[in-house]
Coordinates of N, CA and C in Angstrom, one line a residue:
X1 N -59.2 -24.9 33.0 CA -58.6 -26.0 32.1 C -57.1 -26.0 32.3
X2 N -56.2 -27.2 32.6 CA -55.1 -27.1 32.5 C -54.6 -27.3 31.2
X3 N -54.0 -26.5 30.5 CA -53.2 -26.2 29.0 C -52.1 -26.6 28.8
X4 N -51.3 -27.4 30.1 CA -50.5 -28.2 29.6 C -51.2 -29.8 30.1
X5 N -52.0 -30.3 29.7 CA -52.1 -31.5 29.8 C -52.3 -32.1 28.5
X6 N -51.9 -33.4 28.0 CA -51.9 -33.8 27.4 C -53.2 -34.0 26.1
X7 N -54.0 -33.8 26.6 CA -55.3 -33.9 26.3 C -55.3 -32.3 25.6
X8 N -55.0 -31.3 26.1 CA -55.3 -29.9 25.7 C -54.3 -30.1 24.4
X9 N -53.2 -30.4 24.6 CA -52.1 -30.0 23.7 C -52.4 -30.8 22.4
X10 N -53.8 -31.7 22.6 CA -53.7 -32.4 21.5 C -54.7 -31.8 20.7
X11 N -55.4 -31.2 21.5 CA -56.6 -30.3 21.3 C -56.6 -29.2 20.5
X12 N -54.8 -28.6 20.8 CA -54.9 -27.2 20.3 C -54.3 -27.9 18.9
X13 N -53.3 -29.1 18.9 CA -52.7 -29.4 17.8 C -53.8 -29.3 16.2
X14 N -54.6 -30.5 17.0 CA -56.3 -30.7 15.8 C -56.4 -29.0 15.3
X15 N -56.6 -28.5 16.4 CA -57.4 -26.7 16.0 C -56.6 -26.3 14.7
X16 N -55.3 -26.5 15.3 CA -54.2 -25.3 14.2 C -53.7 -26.5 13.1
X17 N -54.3 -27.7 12.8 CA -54.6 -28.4 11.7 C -55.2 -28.1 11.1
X18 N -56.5 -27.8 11.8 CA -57.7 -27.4 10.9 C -57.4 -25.9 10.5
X19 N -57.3 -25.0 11.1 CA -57.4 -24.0 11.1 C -56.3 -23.9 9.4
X20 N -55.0 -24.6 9.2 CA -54.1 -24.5 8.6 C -54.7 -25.2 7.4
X21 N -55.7 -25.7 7.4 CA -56.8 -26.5 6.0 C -57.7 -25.6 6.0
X22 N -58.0 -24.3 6.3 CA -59.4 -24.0 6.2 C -60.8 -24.9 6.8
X23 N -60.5 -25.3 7.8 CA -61.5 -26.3 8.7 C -62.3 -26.8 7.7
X24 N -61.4 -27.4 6.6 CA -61.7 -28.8 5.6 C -61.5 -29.7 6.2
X25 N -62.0 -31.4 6.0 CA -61.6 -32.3 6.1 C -61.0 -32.8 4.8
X26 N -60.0 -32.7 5.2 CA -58.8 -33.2 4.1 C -57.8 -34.3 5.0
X27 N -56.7 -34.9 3.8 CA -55.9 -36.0 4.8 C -55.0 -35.2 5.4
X28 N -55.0 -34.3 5.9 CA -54.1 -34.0 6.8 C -54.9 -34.0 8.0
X29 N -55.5 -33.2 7.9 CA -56.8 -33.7 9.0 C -57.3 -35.1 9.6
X30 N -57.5 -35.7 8.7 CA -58.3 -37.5 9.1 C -56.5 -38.0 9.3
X31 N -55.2 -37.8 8.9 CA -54.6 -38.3 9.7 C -54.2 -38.2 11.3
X32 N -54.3 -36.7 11.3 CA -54.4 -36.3 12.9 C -55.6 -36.8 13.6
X33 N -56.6 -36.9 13.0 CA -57.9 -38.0 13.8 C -57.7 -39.0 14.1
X34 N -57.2 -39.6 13.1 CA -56.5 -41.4 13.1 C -55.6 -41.7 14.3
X35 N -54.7 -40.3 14.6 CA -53.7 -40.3 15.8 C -54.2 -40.3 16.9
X36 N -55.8 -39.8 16.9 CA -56.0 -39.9 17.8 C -56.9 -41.2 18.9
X37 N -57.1 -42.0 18.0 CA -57.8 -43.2 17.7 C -56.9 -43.9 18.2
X38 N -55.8 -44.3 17.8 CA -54.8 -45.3 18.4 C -53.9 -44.5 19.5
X39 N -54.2 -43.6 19.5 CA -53.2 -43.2 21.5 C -54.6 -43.9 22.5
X40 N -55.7 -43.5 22.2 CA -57.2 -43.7 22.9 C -57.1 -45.3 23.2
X41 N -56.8 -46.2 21.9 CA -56.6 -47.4 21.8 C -56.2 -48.6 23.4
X42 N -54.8 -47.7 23.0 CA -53.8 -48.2 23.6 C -54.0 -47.5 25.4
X43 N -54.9 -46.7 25.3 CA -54.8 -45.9 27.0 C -56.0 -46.6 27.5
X44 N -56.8 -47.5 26.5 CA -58.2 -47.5 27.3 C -58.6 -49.0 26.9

């Protein structure tokens, strides 16, 4: 896996979201989802 690609780094960002909620879904969480919704948007 390359770990600096953009894709990874966004990957680890979610993890240490969750990780920093207790892998709740809470709005800090569903906002970082939502970010990822509209990057996907706009690339695809």
């Amino acid at each position: 896996m390359n770990k600096s690609s953009e894709t990874a780094k966004m990957i680890e960002g979610y993890l240490e979201v969750l990780e920093r909620n207790n892998y709740t879904l809470c709005e800090e969480v569903e906002e970082y989802r939502r970010s990822f919704s509209s990057i996907n948007e706009n690339n695809f």
